[in-house]
């Protein structure tokens, strides 16, 4: 209790300092949204009825959802967000990237981005596209200015952007281009251009590749052979500028973009997101941020630009008049770039938060030390006002540390490609281990999953959302749409529970189950999430065979903490780390560390791993064991490590 009180006091002190910071920082005229008073003890409203539907405590009327941005009812689509940014920033800097020679950021103003967007949009019309909502543009691009300009260009002329992951398997790229009948694809480099051009016989609708990088001889030859016309991005811009057309703004219910789910299983599915969906999401974020939601500032764009998390970050940043800095592409130097840029808005994912926390070497004694806070804040650039995280749960310990040590408002959000943001923690939250109450643009309810023992009467069940942020359906996939949207409710496949304070906690996953020989089901992602709380774990994969009565774990250890742990356990230091990690006693000791955490988190005996193996190669998109959204591809991983898994069962349980 004393630690919790200290955290509360520290949080209160930090809020006072933050209020001074916000006052001095805000240079743009609009103020932060001021929500009605709320209590952290009652974060959502339980509506009458058997379905036990909950809504946001921030709504004036808990039965009426928000689909317009407070104070900006004229902002109806994504291009309007860009124009709003122009106004509130007084035509400030909009998009920037680093000069490879000087290392300094060079910026385009909001008016320049609007001008370039209209030129690119007009250029696309010159290629034969029409300013209609059934005209699609593929964007096979990275975190570059041109990508966001192209998204805005499509929005300005009612066209639909289809962002493509750089790390998608080639068969998925072919599938998407053909399903959408793309005639124009924007490509960032020679490698990806050749991937497309060497397979043009499978892409009958493709006519144009718009190149961000210079056109090389081998790319030109491949294009000539495949009958595809190459157009430099600058040439497309000049083409449009010389034949500029007035924008054709989309309707609110028109499709904004079709991001494809990353496909941990099966072929990817195109998610039909409308302009209304995105505007409702931004409205909910503005209300949910409350006093933290200042206009202006700087955000770093480094997540995959086709990921809905990054799309939301960028479009919301345009509305708030922020500067969007595109990182240079080297994820290993991400934190160096953060310290150079000194962003005020820092989007994170749990994997990065866990790594930063592990490097912090925080103890109960040092956490009160101002020097620890200062060092950590400097690691984040020294100027962070708001941290936002999503994509996977963050442990209570890590979240509490960030909220104390970062000197920033820290939000954890929950959502899907299909719903954007659906739940988010409140601005003054000091605890962790949950994703907060519903946002103001959707209702949330839990639905019975009897085969897993979850029932809504007990405040457990599958998380379902309904509201203007929910997608229209899957592109050309009516069967999948009917399975996902039932009576207007999007069924997430995630298992959640309502906490006493009215916030949502994700506790399990409905779809990823395997059965052991006892006939009992195990949800591996639940076990993985708990074991991942260990500072010794970088990545983990839990699996089991139906003819076996226990589960096994494959672990990529965290190198920063593993060496000290081995020394503490009395294992001899050796240069051959791989040999040491095959030692049964080392594996057994490590397994006991995991099982200790599992016991603390109430894993039952069947969920606890009884044998394990260390992996020297991390799960990644390069080896196709991880999706672009940093989720393990379970089918591929099981197949890839089939021999190893079988050998662990042949060896038998270690504990």
mmCIF file of C-alpha atoms in Angstrom, residues 286-580:
data_model
loop_
_atom_site.group_PDB
_atom_site.id
_atom_site.type_symbol
_atom_site.label_atom_id
_atom_site.label_comp_id
_atom_site.label_asym_id
_atom_site.label_seq_id
_atom_site.Cartn_x
_atom_site.Cartn_y
_atom_site.Cartn_z
ATOM 1 C CA UNK A 286 -9.686 14.127 -28.408
ATOM 2 C CA UNK A 287 -12.262 13.551 -25.669
ATOM 3 C CA UNK A 288 -10.269 10.711 -24.117
ATOM 4 C CA UNK A 289 -6.991 12.647 -24.034
ATOM 5 C CA UNK A 290 -8.728 15.439 -22.147
ATOM 6 C CA UNK A 291 -6.210 17.858 -20.646
ATOM 7 C CA UNK A 292 -3.383 15.898 -22.292
ATOM 8 C CA UNK A 293 -4.673 16.515 -25.829
ATOM 9 C CA UNK A 294 -2.847 19.708 -26.722
ATOM 10 C CA UNK A 295 -2.506 20.908 -30.295
ATOM 11 C CA UNK A 296 0.854 21.097 -32.000
ATOM 12 C CA UNK A 297 3.985 19.218 -31.010
ATOM 13 C CA UNK A 298 6.005 16.560 -32.806
ATOM 14 C CA UNK A 299 5.449 12.838 -33.362
ATOM 15 C CA UNK A 300 7.837 10.243 -34.791
ATOM 16 C CA UNK A 301 6.539 7.992 -37.587
ATOM 17 C CA UNK A 302 8.357 4.667 -37.343
ATOM 18 C CA UNK A 303 5.694 1.940 -37.133
ATOM 19 C CA UNK A 304 4.647 0.138 -40.349
ATOM 20 C CA UNK A 305 2.631 2.754 -42.278
ATOM 21 C CA UNK A 306 0.049 0.153 -43.314
ATOM 22 C CA UNK A 307 -0.640 -0.720 -39.658
ATOM 23 C CA UNK A 308 -3.857 0.888 -38.408
ATOM 24 C CA UNK A 309 -2.055 2.134 -35.293
ATOM 25 C CA UNK A 310 0.315 4.193 -37.432
ATOM 26 C CA UNK A 311 -2.483 5.346 -39.765
ATOM 27 C CA UNK A 312 -4.463 6.629 -36.764
ATOM 28 C CA UNK A 313 -1.358 8.355 -35.372
ATOM 29 C CA UNK A 314 -0.699 10.185 -38.618
ATOM 30 C CA UNK A 315 -4.269 11.274 -39.415
ATOM 31 C CA UNK A 316 -4.902 12.400 -35.829
ATOM 32 C CA UNK A 317 -1.600 14.296 -35.900
ATOM 33 C CA UNK A 318 -2.728 16.149 -39.019
ATOM 34 C CA UNK A 319 -5.914 17.200 -37.239
ATOM 35 C CA UNK A 320 -3.967 18.390 -34.166
ATOM 36 C CA UNK A 321 -1.525 20.369 -36.325
ATOM 37 C CA UNK A 322 1.522 18.357 -35.270
ATOM 38 C CA UNK A 323 4.840 17.876 -37.017
ATOM 39 C CA UNK A 324 5.202 14.302 -38.303
ATOM 40 C CA UNK A 325 8.841 13.185 -38.561
ATOM 41 C CA UNK A 326 9.591 10.117 -40.685
ATOM 42 C CA UNK A 327 12.416 8.068 -39.177
ATOM 43 C CA UNK A 328 15.331 6.990 -41.357
ATOM 44 C CA UNK A 329 14.346 3.312 -41.499
ATOM 45 C CA UNK A 330 16.904 1.728 -39.149
ATOM 46 C CA UNK A 331 14.906 0.332 -36.219
ATOM 47 C CA UNK A 332 18.137 -0.431 -34.313
ATOM 48 C CA UNK A 333 18.815 3.311 -34.142
ATOM 49 C CA UNK A 334 15.264 4.240 -33.199
ATOM 50 C CA UNK A 335 16.084 5.562 -29.720
ATOM 51 C CA UNK A 336 19.009 7.574 -31.092
ATOM 52 C CA UNK A 337 16.583 9.259 -33.452
ATOM 53 C CA UNK A 338 14.132 9.851 -30.608
ATOM 54 C CA UNK A 339 16.840 11.670 -28.680
ATOM 55 C CA UNK A 340 17.698 13.765 -31.743
ATOM 56 C CA UNK A 341 14.092 14.662 -32.609
ATOM 57 C CA UNK A 342 12.890 15.170 -29.021
ATOM 58 C CA UNK A 343 9.244 14.343 -29.836
ATOM 59 C CA UNK A 344 6.364 15.487 -27.650
ATOM 60 C CA UNK A 345 4.138 12.570 -28.723
ATOM 61 C CA UNK A 346 5.746 9.131 -28.599
ATOM 62 C CA UNK A 347 3.798 6.074 -29.826
ATOM 63 C CA UNK A 348 5.241 2.849 -28.449
ATOM 64 C CA UNK A 349 4.543 -0.873 -28.591
ATOM 65 C CA UNK A 350 4.904 -3.177 -25.571
ATOM 66 C CA UNK A 351 8.039 -4.835 -26.914
ATOM 67 C CA UNK A 352 9.898 -1.498 -26.933
ATOM 68 C CA UNK A 353 8.482 -0.523 -23.529
ATOM 69 C CA UNK A 354 9.642 -3.824 -22.035
ATOM 70 C CA UNK A 355 13.134 -3.328 -23.485
ATOM 71 C CA UNK A 356 13.375 0.222 -22.132
ATOM 72 C CA UNK A 357 12.143 -0.935 -18.740
ATOM 73 C CA UNK A 358 14.706 -3.770 -18.629
ATOM 74 C CA UNK A 359 17.517 -1.349 -19.429
ATOM 75 C CA UNK A 360 16.333 1.013 -16.694
ATOM 76 C CA UNK A 361 17.532 -1.389 -13.956
ATOM 77 C CA UNK A 362 14.956 0.076 -11.607
ATOM 78 C CA UNK A 363 14.696 -1.112 -8.003
ATOM 79 C CA UNK A 364 12.405 -0.168 -5.143
ATOM 80 C CA UNK A 365 15.199 2.045 -3.842
ATOM 81 C CA UNK A 366 16.270 3.746 -7.061
ATOM 82 C CA UNK A 367 12.771 4.469 -8.319
ATOM 83 C CA UNK A 368 12.568 7.449 -5.978
ATOM 84 C CA UNK A 369 15.821 8.851 -7.250
ATOM 85 C CA UNK A 370 15.345 11.947 -9.396
ATOM 86 C CA UNK A 371 18.444 11.016 -11.350
ATOM 87 C CA UNK A 372 16.750 7.801 -12.496
ATOM 88 C CA UNK A 373 13.740 9.764 -13.715
ATOM 89 C CA UNK A 374 15.953 12.311 -15.472
ATOM 90 C CA UNK A 375 18.020 9.629 -17.187
ATOM 91 C CA UNK A 376 14.918 7.802 -18.367
ATOM 92 C CA UNK A 377 13.248 10.992 -19.603
ATOM 93 C CA UNK A 378 16.419 11.888 -21.519
ATOM 94 C CA UNK A 379 16.305 8.439 -23.158
ATOM 95 C CA UNK A 380 12.848 9.387 -24.462
ATOM 96 C CA UNK A 381 14.151 12.656 -25.859
ATOM 97 C CA UNK A 382 13.574 14.806 -22.787
ATOM 98 C CA UNK A 383 10.493 16.530 -24.180
ATOM 99 C CA UNK A 384 7.761 13.863 -24.212
ATOM 100 C CA UNK A 385 4.318 15.090 -23.231
ATOM 101 C CA UNK A 386 2.285 12.004 -24.164
ATOM 102 C CA UNK A 387 3.086 8.287 -24.603
ATOM 103 C CA UNK A 388 0.548 6.003 -26.279
ATOM 104 C CA UNK A 389 0.825 2.237 -26.508
ATOM 105 C CA UNK A 390 -1.313 -0.507 -28.029
ATOM 106 C CA UNK A 391 -1.152 -3.814 -29.994
ATOM 107 C CA UNK A 392 -0.621 -6.031 -26.908
ATOM 108 C CA UNK A 393 -1.106 -5.819 -23.131
ATOM 109 C CA UNK A 394 1.541 -4.089 -21.021
ATOM 110 C CA UNK A 395 2.334 -5.485 -17.584
ATOM 111 C CA UNK A 396 1.282 -3.531 -14.494
ATOM 112 C CA UNK A 397 4.914 -3.140 -13.414
ATOM 113 C CA UNK A 398 6.063 -1.693 -16.740
ATOM 114 C CA UNK A 399 3.058 0.606 -17.108
ATOM 115 C CA UNK A 400 3.368 1.931 -13.553
ATOM 116 C CA UNK A 401 7.048 2.659 -14.120
ATOM 117 C CA UNK A 402 6.384 4.570 -17.348
ATOM 118 C CA UNK A 403 3.648 6.594 -15.678
ATOM 119 C CA UNK A 404 5.973 7.521 -12.835
ATOM 120 C CA UNK A 405 9.288 7.961 -14.581
ATOM 121 C CA UNK A 406 8.467 9.374 -18.029
ATOM 122 C CA UNK A 407 7.082 12.731 -16.864
ATOM 123 C CA UNK A 408 4.349 12.280 -19.482
ATOM 124 C CA UNK A 409 0.726 11.294 -19.761
ATOM 125 C CA UNK A 410 0.755 7.577 -20.636
ATOM 126 C CA UNK A 411 -2.230 6.028 -22.403
ATOM 127 C CA UNK A 412 -2.836 2.371 -23.163
ATOM 128 C CA UNK A 413 -5.385 1.749 -25.921
ATOM 129 C CA UNK A 414 -7.129 -1.355 -27.172
ATOM 130 C CA UNK A 415 -8.547 -1.835 -30.639
ATOM 131 C CA UNK A 416 -8.352 -3.669 -33.941
ATOM 132 C CA UNK A 417 -7.934 -2.848 -37.600
ATOM 133 C CA UNK A 418 -11.695 -3.388 -37.812
ATOM 134 C CA UNK A 419 -12.598 -0.877 -35.083
ATOM 135 C CA UNK A 420 -9.607 1.456 -34.676
ATOM 136 C CA UNK A 421 -9.490 2.495 -30.993
ATOM 137 C CA UNK A 422 -12.180 0.848 -28.850
ATOM 138 C CA UNK A 423 -10.984 1.351 -25.270
ATOM 139 C CA UNK A 424 -8.370 3.614 -23.705
ATOM 140 C CA UNK A 425 -7.121 4.477 -20.243
ATOM 141 C CA UNK A 426 -8.057 7.861 -18.796
ATOM 142 C CA UNK A 427 -5.616 10.815 -18.544
ATOM 143 C CA UNK A 428 -4.991 10.678 -14.793
ATOM 144 C CA UNK A 429 -4.706 6.900 -14.547
ATOM 145 C CA UNK A 430 -1.791 5.841 -12.362
ATOM 146 C CA UNK A 431 -2.233 2.064 -12.313
ATOM 147 C CA UNK A 432 -1.776 -0.510 -15.086
ATOM 148 C CA UNK A 433 -2.639 -3.989 -16.281
ATOM 149 C CA UNK A 434 -5.807 -3.025 -18.185
ATOM 150 C CA UNK A 435 -6.830 -1.125 -21.319
ATOM 151 C CA UNK A 436 -9.285 1.346 -19.832
ATOM 152 C CA UNK A 437 -12.985 1.990 -20.427
ATOM 153 C CA UNK A 438 -14.788 2.139 -23.792
ATOM 154 C CA UNK A 439 -13.995 5.220 -25.870
ATOM 155 C CA UNK A 440 -16.840 7.604 -26.681
ATOM 156 C CA UNK A 441 -17.440 6.323 -30.228
ATOM 157 C CA UNK A 442 -18.422 2.745 -29.372
ATOM 158 C CA UNK A 443 -20.295 0.555 -26.946
ATOM 159 C CA UNK A 444 -18.573 -2.561 -25.610
ATOM 160 C CA UNK A 445 -20.146 -5.765 -24.377
ATOM 161 C CA UNK A 446 -18.854 -9.209 -23.423
ATOM 162 C CA UNK A 447 -20.436 -12.306 -24.983
ATOM 163 C CA UNK A 448 -20.503 -15.822 -23.517
ATOM 164 C CA UNK A 449 -17.816 -18.276 -24.660
ATOM 165 C CA UNK A 450 -19.098 -21.419 -22.898
ATOM 166 C CA UNK A 451 -16.481 -23.766 -24.359
ATOM 167 C CA UNK A 452 -13.820 -21.770 -22.514
ATOM 168 C CA UNK A 453 -15.848 -21.209 -19.359
ATOM 169 C CA UNK A 454 -16.402 -17.471 -19.891
ATOM 170 C CA UNK A 455 -19.839 -15.961 -19.179
ATOM 171 C CA UNK A 456 -20.961 -12.345 -19.413
ATOM 172 C CA UNK A 457 -22.965 -12.622 -16.167
ATOM 173 C CA UNK A 458 -19.588 -13.010 -14.465
ATOM 174 C CA UNK A 459 -18.181 -10.014 -16.409
ATOM 175 C CA UNK A 460 -16.095 -12.292 -18.666
ATOM 176 C CA UNK A 461 -16.511 -13.015 -22.375
ATOM 177 C CA UNK A 462 -15.595 -12.204 -25.954
ATOM 178 C CA UNK A 463 -15.112 -8.457 -26.465
ATOM 179 C CA UNK A 464 -17.627 -7.007 -28.958
ATOM 180 C CA UNK A 465 -17.886 -3.399 -30.175
ATOM 181 C CA UNK A 466 -20.629 -1.376 -31.853
ATOM 182 C CA UNK A 467 -20.442 2.201 -33.078
ATOM 183 C CA UNK A 468 -19.496 4.530 -35.957
ATOM 184 C CA UNK A 469 -15.844 3.455 -35.721
ATOM 185 C CA UNK A 470 -16.674 -0.154 -36.681
ATOM 186 C CA UNK A 471 -15.711 -1.130 -40.225
ATOM 187 C CA UNK A 472 -18.231 -1.773 -43.000
ATOM 188 C CA UNK A 473 -17.038 -5.314 -43.657
ATOM 189 C CA UNK A 474 -14.290 -7.269 -45.382
ATOM 190 C CA UNK A 475 -13.595 -6.382 -49.006
ATOM 191 C CA UNK A 476 -15.223 -8.955 -51.329
ATOM 192 C CA UNK A 477 -15.564 -11.409 -48.450
ATOM 193 C CA UNK A 478 -19.183 -11.593 -47.350
ATOM 194 C CA UNK A 479 -18.706 -14.872 -45.482
ATOM 195 C CA UNK A 480 -15.955 -13.466 -43.252
ATOM 196 C CA UNK A 481 -18.007 -10.296 -42.701
ATOM 197 C CA UNK A 482 -21.007 -12.291 -41.479
ATOM 198 C CA UNK A 483 -18.772 -14.246 -39.094
ATOM 199 C CA UNK A 484 -17.246 -11.063 -37.699
ATOM 200 C CA UNK A 485 -20.181 -8.602 -37.567
ATOM 201 C CA UNK A 486 -23.318 -10.014 -35.941
ATOM 202 C CA UNK A 487 -26.303 -7.676 -35.473
ATOM 203 C CA UNK A 488 -23.975 -4.688 -35.870
ATOM 204 C CA UNK A 489 -21.516 -5.944 -33.217
ATOM 205 C CA UNK A 490 -17.918 -6.607 -34.229
ATOM 206 C CA UNK A 491 -16.715 -9.799 -32.534
ATOM 207 C CA UNK A 492 -13.039 -9.316 -31.738
ATOM 208 C CA UNK A 493 -11.965 -12.854 -30.848
ATOM 209 C CA UNK A 494 -10.369 -11.426 -27.693
ATOM 210 C CA UNK A 495 -11.530 -12.480 -24.251
ATOM 211 C CA UNK A 496 -11.985 -9.627 -21.790
ATOM 212 C CA UNK A 497 -13.186 -8.978 -18.281
ATOM 213 C CA UNK A 498 -14.702 -5.941 -16.609
ATOM 214 C CA UNK A 499 -12.769 -4.789 -13.570
ATOM 215 C CA UNK A 500 -14.578 -3.311 -10.550
ATOM 216 C CA UNK A 501 -13.615 0.202 -11.685
ATOM 217 C CA UNK A 502 -15.401 -0.306 -15.025
ATOM 218 C CA UNK A 503 -12.292 -0.676 -17.180
ATOM 219 C CA UNK A 504 -11.597 -3.496 -19.641
ATOM 220 C CA UNK A 505 -8.810 -6.040 -19.243
ATOM 221 C CA UNK A 506 -7.864 -8.468 -22.035
ATOM 222 C CA UNK A 507 -7.239 -11.870 -20.490
ATOM 223 C CA UNK A 508 -7.320 -14.436 -23.292
ATOM 224 C CA UNK A 509 -7.797 -15.155 -26.970
ATOM 225 C CA UNK A 510 -10.726 -17.126 -28.336
ATOM 226 C CA UNK A 511 -9.309 -18.571 -31.535
ATOM 227 C CA UNK A 512 -5.809 -19.789 -30.673
ATOM 228 C CA UNK A 513 -6.438 -22.914 -28.648
ATOM 229 C CA UNK A 514 -4.866 -26.346 -28.638
ATOM 230 C CA UNK A 515 -6.050 -29.477 -26.881
ATOM 231 C CA UNK A 516 -3.885 -31.692 -24.687
ATOM 232 C CA UNK A 517 -4.317 -35.428 -24.307
ATOM 233 C CA UNK A 518 -6.493 -34.902 -21.207
ATOM 234 C CA UNK A 519 -9.052 -33.224 -23.449
ATOM 235 C CA UNK A 520 -8.404 -29.814 -21.883
ATOM 236 C CA UNK A 521 -7.832 -26.706 -23.993
ATOM 237 C CA UNK A 522 -4.907 -24.322 -23.497
ATOM 238 C CA UNK A 523 -4.831 -20.697 -24.743
ATOM 239 C CA UNK A 524 -1.115 -20.192 -25.551
ATOM 240 C CA UNK A 525 -1.273 -16.403 -25.917
ATOM 241 C CA UNK A 526 -2.493 -16.097 -22.335
ATOM 242 C CA UNK A 527 0.495 -18.131 -21.095
ATOM 243 C CA UNK A 528 2.907 -16.224 -23.350
ATOM 244 C CA UNK A 529 1.647 -12.860 -22.072
ATOM 245 C CA UNK A 530 2.271 -13.932 -18.474
ATOM 246 C CA UNK A 531 5.700 -15.468 -19.089
ATOM 247 C CA UNK A 532 6.690 -12.360 -21.086
ATOM 248 C CA UNK A 533 6.528 -10.358 -17.871
ATOM 249 C CA UNK A 534 9.874 -11.940 -16.987
ATOM 250 C CA UNK A 535 12.830 -9.646 -17.657
ATOM 251 C CA UNK A 536 14.643 -12.732 -18.960
ATOM 252 C CA UNK A 537 12.240 -13.171 -21.884
ATOM 253 C CA UNK A 538 12.585 -11.280 -25.159
ATOM 254 C CA UNK A 539 10.180 -13.480 -27.148
ATOM 255 C CA UNK A 540 8.322 -16.687 -26.340
ATOM 256 C CA UNK A 541 6.215 -19.307 -28.118
ATOM 257 C CA UNK A 542 4.106 -21.768 -26.112
ATOM 258 C CA UNK A 543 2.730 -24.868 -27.805
ATOM 259 C CA UNK A 544 1.537 -28.408 -27.180
ATOM 260 C CA UNK A 545 0.705 -31.625 -29.026
ATOM 261 C CA UNK A 546 -2.688 -33.262 -28.727
ATOM 262 C CA UNK A 547 -1.091 -36.609 -27.827
ATOM 263 C CA UNK A 548 0.854 -35.069 -24.920
ATOM 264 C CA UNK A 549 -0.330 -34.016 -21.467
ATOM 265 C CA UNK A 550 1.782 -30.870 -20.958
ATOM 266 C CA UNK A 551 2.913 -27.750 -22.802
ATOM 267 C CA UNK A 552 6.404 -26.668 -23.861
ATOM 268 C CA UNK A 553 7.983 -23.230 -24.365
ATOM 269 C CA UNK A 554 10.458 -21.929 -26.941
ATOM 270 C CA UNK A 555 12.235 -18.837 -25.621
ATOM 271 C CA UNK A 556 14.381 -16.125 -27.148
ATOM 272 C CA UNK A 557 16.162 -14.845 -24.015
ATOM 273 C CA UNK A 558 16.804 -11.171 -23.262
ATOM 274 C CA UNK A 559 20.600 -10.904 -23.643
ATOM 275 C CA UNK A 560 20.869 -7.819 -21.420
ATOM 276 C CA UNK A 561 19.627 -9.689 -18.345
ATOM 277 C CA UNK A 562 20.489 -13.315 -19.147
ATOM 278 C CA UNK A 563 24.203 -13.096 -18.369
ATOM 279 C CA UNK A 564 23.679 -11.671 -14.884
ATOM 280 C CA UNK A 565 20.987 -14.251 -14.179
ATOM 281 C CA UNK A 566 23.307 -17.114 -15.187
ATOM 282 C CA UNK A 567 25.980 -15.760 -12.860
ATOM 283 C CA UNK A 568 23.526 -15.416 -9.976
ATOM 284 C CA UNK A 569 22.433 -19.001 -10.485
ATOM 285 C CA UNK A 570 26.033 -20.196 -10.249
ATOM 286 C CA UNK A 571 26.407 -21.360 -13.832
ATOM 287 C CA UNK A 572 29.964 -21.094 -15.133
ATOM 288 C CA UNK A 573 30.755 -18.306 -17.558
ATOM 289 C CA UNK A 574 31.606 -19.570 -21.034
ATOM 290 C CA UNK A 575 32.262 -18.098 -24.422
ATOM 291 C CA UNK A 576 30.058 -20.762 -26.003
ATOM 292 C CA UNK A 577 26.667 -19.431 -24.909
ATOM 293 C CA UNK A 578 24.756 -21.802 -27.203
ATOM 294 C CA UNK A 579 26.345 -24.816 -25.504
ATOM 295 C CA UNK A 580 25.494 -23.444 -22.080
#
